[in-house]
Tab-separated table of C-alpha atoms and ligand atoms in Angstrom:
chain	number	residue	atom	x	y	z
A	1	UNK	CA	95.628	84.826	67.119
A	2	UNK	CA	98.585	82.474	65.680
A	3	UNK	CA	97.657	82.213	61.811
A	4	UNK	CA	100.976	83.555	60.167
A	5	UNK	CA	99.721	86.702	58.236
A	6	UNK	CA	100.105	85.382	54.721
A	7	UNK	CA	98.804	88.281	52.918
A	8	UNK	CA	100.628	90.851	50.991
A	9	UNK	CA	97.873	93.389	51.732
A	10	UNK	CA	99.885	96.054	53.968
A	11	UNK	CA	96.397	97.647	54.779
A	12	UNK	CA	95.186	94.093	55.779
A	13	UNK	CA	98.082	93.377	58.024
A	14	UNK	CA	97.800	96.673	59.594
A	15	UNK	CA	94.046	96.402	60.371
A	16	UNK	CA	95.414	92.653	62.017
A	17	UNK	CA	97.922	93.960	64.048
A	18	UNK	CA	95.576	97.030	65.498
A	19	UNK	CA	93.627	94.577	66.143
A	20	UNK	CA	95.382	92.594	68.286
A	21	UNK	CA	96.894	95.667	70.042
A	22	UNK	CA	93.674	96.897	70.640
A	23	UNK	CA	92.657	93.561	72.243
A	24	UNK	CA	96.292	93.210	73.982
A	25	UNK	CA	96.142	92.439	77.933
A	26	UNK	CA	99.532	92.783	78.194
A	27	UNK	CA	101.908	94.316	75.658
A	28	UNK	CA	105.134	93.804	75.414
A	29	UNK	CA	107.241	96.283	72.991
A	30	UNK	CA	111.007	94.844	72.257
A	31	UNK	CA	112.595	97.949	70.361
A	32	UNK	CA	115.992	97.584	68.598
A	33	UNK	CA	118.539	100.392	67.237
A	34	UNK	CA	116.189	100.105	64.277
A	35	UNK	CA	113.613	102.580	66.857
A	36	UNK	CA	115.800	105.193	67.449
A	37	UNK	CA	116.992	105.340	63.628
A	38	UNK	CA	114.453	107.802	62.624
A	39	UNK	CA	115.678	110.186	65.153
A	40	UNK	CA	119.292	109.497	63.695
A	41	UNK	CA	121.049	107.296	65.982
A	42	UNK	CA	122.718	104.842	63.271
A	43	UNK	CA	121.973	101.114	63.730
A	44	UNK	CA	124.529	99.205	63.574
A	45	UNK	CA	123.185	96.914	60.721
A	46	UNK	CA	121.416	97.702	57.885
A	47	UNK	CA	122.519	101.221	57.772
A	48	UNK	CA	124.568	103.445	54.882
A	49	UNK	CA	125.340	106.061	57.655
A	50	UNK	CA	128.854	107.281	57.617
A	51	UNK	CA	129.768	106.566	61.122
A	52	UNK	CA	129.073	102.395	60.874
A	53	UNK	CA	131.083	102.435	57.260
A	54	UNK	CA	134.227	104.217	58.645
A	55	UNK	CA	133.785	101.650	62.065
A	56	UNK	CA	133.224	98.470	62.819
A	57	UNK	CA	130.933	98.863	66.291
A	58	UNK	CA	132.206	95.173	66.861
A	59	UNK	CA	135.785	96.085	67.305
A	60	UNK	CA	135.041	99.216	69.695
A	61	UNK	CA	132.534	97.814	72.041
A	62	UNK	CA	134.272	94.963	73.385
A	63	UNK	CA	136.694	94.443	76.402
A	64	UNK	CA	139.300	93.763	73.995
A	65	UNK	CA	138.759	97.288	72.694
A	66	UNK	CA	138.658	98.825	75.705
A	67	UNK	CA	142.102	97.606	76.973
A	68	UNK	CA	144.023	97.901	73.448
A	69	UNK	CA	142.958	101.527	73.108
A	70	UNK	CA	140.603	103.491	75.970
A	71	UNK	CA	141.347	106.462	74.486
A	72	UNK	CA	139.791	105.761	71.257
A	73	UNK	CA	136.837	103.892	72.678
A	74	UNK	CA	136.571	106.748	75.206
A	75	UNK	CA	135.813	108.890	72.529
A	76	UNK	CA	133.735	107.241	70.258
A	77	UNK	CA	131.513	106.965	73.010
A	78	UNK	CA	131.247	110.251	73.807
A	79	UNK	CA	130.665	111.017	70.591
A	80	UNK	CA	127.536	108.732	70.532
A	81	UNK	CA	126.584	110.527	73.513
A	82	UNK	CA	126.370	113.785	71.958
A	83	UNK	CA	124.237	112.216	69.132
A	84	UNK	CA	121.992	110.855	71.310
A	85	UNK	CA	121.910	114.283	73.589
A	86	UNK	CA	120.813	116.557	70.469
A	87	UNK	CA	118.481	113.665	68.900
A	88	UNK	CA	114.780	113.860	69.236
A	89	UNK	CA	112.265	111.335	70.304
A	90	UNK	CA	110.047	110.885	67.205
A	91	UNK	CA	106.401	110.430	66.636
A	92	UNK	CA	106.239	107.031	67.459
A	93	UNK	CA	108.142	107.030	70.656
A	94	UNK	CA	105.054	109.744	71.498
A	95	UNK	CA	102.144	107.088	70.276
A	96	UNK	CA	104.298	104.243	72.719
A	97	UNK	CA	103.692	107.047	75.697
A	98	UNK	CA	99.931	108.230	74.705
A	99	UNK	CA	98.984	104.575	74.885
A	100	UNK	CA	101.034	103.431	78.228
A	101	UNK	CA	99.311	106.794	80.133
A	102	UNK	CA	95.340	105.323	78.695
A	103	UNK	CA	96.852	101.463	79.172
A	104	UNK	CA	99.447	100.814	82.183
A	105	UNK	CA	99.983	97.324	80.848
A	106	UNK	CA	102.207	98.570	77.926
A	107	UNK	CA	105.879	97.632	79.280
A	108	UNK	CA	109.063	98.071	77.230
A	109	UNK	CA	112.201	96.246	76.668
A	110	UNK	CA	114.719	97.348	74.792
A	111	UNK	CA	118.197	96.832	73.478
A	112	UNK	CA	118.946	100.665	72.913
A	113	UNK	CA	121.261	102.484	75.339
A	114	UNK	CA	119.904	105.958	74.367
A	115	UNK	CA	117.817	107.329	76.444
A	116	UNK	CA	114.969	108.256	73.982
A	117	UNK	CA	111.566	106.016	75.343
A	118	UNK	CA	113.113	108.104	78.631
A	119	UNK	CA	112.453	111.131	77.343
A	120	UNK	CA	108.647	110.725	76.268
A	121	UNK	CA	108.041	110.193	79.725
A	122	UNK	CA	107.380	106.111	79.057
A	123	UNK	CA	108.183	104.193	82.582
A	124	UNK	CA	109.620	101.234	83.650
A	125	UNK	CA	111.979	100.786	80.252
A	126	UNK	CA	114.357	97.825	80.669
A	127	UNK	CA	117.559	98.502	79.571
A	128	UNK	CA	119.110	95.331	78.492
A	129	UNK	CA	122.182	96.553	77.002
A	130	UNK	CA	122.670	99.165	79.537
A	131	UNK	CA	122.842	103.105	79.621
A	132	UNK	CA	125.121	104.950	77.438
A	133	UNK	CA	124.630	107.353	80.386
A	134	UNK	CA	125.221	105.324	83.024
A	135	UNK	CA	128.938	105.383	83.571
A	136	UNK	CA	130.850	102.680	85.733
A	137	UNK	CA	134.571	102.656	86.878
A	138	UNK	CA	136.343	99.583	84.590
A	139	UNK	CA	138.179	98.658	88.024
A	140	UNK	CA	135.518	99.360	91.372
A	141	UNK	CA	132.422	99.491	89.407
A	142	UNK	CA	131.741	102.933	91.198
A	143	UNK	CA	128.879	104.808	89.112
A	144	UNK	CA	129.398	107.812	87.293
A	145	UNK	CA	126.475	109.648	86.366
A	146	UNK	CA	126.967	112.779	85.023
A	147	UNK	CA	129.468	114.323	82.336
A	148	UNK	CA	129.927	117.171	80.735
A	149	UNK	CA	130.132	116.061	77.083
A	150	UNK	CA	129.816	118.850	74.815
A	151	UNK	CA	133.353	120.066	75.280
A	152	UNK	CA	134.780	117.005	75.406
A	153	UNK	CA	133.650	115.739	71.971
A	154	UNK	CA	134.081	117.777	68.708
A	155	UNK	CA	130.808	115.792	67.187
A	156	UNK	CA	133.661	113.881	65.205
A	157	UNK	CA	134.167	109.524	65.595
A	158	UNK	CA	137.823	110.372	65.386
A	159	UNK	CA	138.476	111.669	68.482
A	160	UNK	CA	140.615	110.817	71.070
A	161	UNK	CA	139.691	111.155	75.027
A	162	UNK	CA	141.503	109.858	77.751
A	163	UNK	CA	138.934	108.394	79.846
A	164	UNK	CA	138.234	110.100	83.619
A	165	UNK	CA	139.716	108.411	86.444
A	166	UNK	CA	137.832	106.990	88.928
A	167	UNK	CA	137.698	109.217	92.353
A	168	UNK	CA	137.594	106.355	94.314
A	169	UNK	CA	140.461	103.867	93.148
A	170	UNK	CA	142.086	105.701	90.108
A	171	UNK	CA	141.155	103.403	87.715
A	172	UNK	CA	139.464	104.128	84.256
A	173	UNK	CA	135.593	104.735	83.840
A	174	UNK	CA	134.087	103.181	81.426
A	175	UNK	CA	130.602	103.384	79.379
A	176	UNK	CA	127.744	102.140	81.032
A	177	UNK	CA	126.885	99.416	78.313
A	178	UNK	CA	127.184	95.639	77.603
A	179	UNK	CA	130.060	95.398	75.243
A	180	UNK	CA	130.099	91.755	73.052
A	181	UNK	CA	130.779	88.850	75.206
A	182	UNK	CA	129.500	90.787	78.546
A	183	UNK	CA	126.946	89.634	80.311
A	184	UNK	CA	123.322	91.415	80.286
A	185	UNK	CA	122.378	92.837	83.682
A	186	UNK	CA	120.820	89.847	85.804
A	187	UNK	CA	117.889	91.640	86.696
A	188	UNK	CA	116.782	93.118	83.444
A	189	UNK	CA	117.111	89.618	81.852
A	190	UNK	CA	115.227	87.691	84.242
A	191	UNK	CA	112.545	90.724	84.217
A	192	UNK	CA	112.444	90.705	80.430
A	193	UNK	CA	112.293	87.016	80.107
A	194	UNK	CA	109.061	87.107	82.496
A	195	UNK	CA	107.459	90.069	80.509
A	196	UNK	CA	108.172	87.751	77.532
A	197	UNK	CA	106.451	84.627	79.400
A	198	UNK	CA	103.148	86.908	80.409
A	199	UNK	CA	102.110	89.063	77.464
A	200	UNK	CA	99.497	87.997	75.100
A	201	UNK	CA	101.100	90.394	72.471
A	202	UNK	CA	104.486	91.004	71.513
A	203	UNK	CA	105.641	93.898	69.426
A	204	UNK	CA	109.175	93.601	67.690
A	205	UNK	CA	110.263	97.062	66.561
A	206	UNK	CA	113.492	97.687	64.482
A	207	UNK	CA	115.566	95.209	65.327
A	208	UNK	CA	117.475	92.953	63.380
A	209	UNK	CA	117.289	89.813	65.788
A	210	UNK	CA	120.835	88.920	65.485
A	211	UNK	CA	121.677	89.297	69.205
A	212	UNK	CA	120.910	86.808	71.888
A	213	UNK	CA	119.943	86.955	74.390
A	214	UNK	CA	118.259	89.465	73.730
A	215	UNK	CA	116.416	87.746	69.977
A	216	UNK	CA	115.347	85.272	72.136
A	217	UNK	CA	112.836	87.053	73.590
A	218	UNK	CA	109.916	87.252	70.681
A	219	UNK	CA	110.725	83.498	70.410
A	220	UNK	CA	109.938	82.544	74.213
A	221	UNK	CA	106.458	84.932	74.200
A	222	UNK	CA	105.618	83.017	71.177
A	223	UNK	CA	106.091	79.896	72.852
A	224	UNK	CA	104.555	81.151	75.523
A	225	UNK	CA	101.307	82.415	73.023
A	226	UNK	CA	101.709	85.429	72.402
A	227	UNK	CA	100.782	87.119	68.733
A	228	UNK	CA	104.131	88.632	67.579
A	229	UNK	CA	104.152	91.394	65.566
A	230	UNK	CA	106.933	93.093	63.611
A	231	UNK	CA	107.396	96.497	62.816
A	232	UNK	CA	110.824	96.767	60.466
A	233	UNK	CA	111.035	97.526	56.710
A	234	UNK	CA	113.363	94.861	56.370
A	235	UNK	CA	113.042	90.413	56.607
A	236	UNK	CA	114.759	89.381	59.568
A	237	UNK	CA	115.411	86.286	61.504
A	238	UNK	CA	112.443	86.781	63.272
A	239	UNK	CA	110.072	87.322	60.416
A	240	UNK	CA	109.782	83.758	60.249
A	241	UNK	CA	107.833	83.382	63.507
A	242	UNK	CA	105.791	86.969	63.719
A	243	UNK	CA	101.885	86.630	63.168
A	244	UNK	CA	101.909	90.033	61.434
A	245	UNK	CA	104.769	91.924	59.441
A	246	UNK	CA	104.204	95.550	59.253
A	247	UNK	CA	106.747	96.668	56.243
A	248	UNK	CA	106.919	100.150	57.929
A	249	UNK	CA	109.211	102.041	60.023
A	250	UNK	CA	109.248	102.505	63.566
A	251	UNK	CA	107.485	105.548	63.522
A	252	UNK	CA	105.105	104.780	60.589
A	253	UNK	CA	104.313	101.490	62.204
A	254	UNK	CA	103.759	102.518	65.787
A	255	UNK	CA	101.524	105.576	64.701
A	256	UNK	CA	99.494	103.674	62.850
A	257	UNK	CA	98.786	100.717	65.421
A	258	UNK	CA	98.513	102.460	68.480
A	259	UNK	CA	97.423	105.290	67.691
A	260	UNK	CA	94.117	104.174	66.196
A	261	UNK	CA	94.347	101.339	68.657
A	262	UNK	CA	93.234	103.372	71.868
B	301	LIG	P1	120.695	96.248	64.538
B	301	LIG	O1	121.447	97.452	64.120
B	301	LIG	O2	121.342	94.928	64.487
B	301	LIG	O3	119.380	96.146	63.608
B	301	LIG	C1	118.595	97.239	63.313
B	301	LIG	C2	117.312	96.775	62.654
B	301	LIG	O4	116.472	97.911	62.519
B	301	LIG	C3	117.475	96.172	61.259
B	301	LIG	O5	116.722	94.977	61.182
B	301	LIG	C4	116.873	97.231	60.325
B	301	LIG	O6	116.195	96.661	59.221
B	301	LIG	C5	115.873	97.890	61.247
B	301	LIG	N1	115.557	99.278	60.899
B	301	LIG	C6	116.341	100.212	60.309
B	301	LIG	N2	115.691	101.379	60.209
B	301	LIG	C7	114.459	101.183	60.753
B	301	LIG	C8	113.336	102.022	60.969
B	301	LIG	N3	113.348	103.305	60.598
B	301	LIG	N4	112.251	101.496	61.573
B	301	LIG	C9	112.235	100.188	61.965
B	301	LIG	N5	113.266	99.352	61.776
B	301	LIG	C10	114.377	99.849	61.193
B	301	LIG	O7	120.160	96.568	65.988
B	301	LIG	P2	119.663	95.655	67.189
B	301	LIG	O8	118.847	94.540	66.654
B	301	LIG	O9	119.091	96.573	68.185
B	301	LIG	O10	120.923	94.960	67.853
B	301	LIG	C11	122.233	95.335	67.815
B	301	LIG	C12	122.875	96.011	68.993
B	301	LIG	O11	123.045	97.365	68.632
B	301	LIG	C13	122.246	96.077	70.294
B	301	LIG	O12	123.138	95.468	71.164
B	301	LIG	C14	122.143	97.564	70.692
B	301	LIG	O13	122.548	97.726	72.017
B	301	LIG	C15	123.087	98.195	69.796
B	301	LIG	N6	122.790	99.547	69.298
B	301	LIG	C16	122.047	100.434	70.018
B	301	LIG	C17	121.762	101.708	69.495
B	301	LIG	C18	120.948	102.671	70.332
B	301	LIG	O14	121.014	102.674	71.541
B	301	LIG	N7	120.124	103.509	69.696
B	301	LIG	C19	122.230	102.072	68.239
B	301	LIG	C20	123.001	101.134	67.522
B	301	LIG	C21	123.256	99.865	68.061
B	302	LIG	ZN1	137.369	102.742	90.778
């Protein structure tokens, strides 16, 4: 199950990796913002999309950011959030959900915020970069669930919200999300990292395996022995140590493996 996948056959590599998924105790998916870009949620590399070319994501979702200008931030944000709210799950966030409800040992990890594997009913997703709906306030940490976004956000980047203040202390709430040099959520790492150490297969979808911790984690389950597989049009970092390379996107990928693979 480790031979690197040395053929430039795609139907050969895709017969390899259905293969293994078929055979998979335990599967591991690790999605990226490359997964939710077919339901058109920008990445934030590799992408042409407006949004990324008029921002750099770097210089809104830090601390830094945050503190120079909530307002702005505040707003972006919420703009995301209606994105996300009116995107759709696509077909291959459905073949992730038919195959956990035939095999329970599917688990996800994933560096998205949306809430998109959510929405297909898939369980047990670990958020790793947090919730993009799971606000937090920047001074008490008191949770703030719910919003109503649609009026607050013209479906324009360039809008300016003063951020709510927080019932409890008056400070400012903030997204739900790891910003750049935040921590990850204790628990989801440790949880991931174990998932990572157990599964026989790993499945790398859309992502560009830039970010740590979070890249680590195809690199420890193929330490550990697991067959990676990647599912991303593009070479990445991680190409270099996947078994199989599906050229394909997200949806084209995970349709085709798992859904003959039941
Ligand atoms: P990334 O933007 O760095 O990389 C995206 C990867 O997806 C690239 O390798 C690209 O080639 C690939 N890709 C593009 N379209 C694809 C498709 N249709 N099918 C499969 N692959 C495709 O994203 P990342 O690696 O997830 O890491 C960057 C950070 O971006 C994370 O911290 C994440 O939290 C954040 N982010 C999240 C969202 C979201 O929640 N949907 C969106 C943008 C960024
Ligand atoms: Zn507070």
């Amino acid at each position: 199950m480790t031979v690197q996948d040395a053929s430039p056959d795609p139907s050969a590599a895709l017969q390899r990796a259905t293969q293994y998924v078929r055979e998979a105790r335990n599967l591991l998916v690790l999605s990226g913002a490359g997964m939710s870009a077919e339901s058109g949620i920008a990445t934030f590399r590799g992408s042409q999309d407006s949004l990324w070319s008029q921002f750099d994501p770097a210089q809104l979702a830090t601390v830094a950011a945050w503190r120079a200008d909530p307002a702005l931030v505040w707003g972006w944000y919420l703009s995301r959030m209606d994105k996300v709210r009116r995107a759709e799950p696509h077909a291959g966030y459905h073949a992730l959900a038919a195959f956990q409800q035939r095999s329970p040992n599917l688990r996800i990890v994933t560096q998205n915020v949306d809430d998109l594997h959510e929405r297909v009913g898939l369980c047990d997703v670990i958020h790793l970069h947090g919730d993009l709906f799971a606000h937090r306030c920047s001074d008490c940490s008191y949770p703030y669930e719910q919003f109503e976004i649609a009026d607050q956000v013209a479906g324009s980047a360039n809008v300016r919200v003063e951020p709510l203040r927080c019932t409890q202390c008056g400070g400012q709430v903030r997204p739900g999300v790891v910003w750049f040099g935040e921590s990850l959520p204790k628990d989801a790492l440790a949880e991931a990292e174990t998932l990572a150490r157990a599964c026989d297969v790993a499945l790398v979808v859309g992502t560009s395996g830039m970010v740590y911790p979070a890249a680590a984690l195809p690199e420890i389950a193929k330490r550990s022995g697991a067959t990676v597989i990647e599912i991303n049009p593009d070479q990445t970092p991680l190409s270099a140590l996947a078994d199989v390379h599906l050229r394909m996107t997200a949806s084209e990928g995970l349709l085709a493996c798992l859904g003959s693979a039941g």
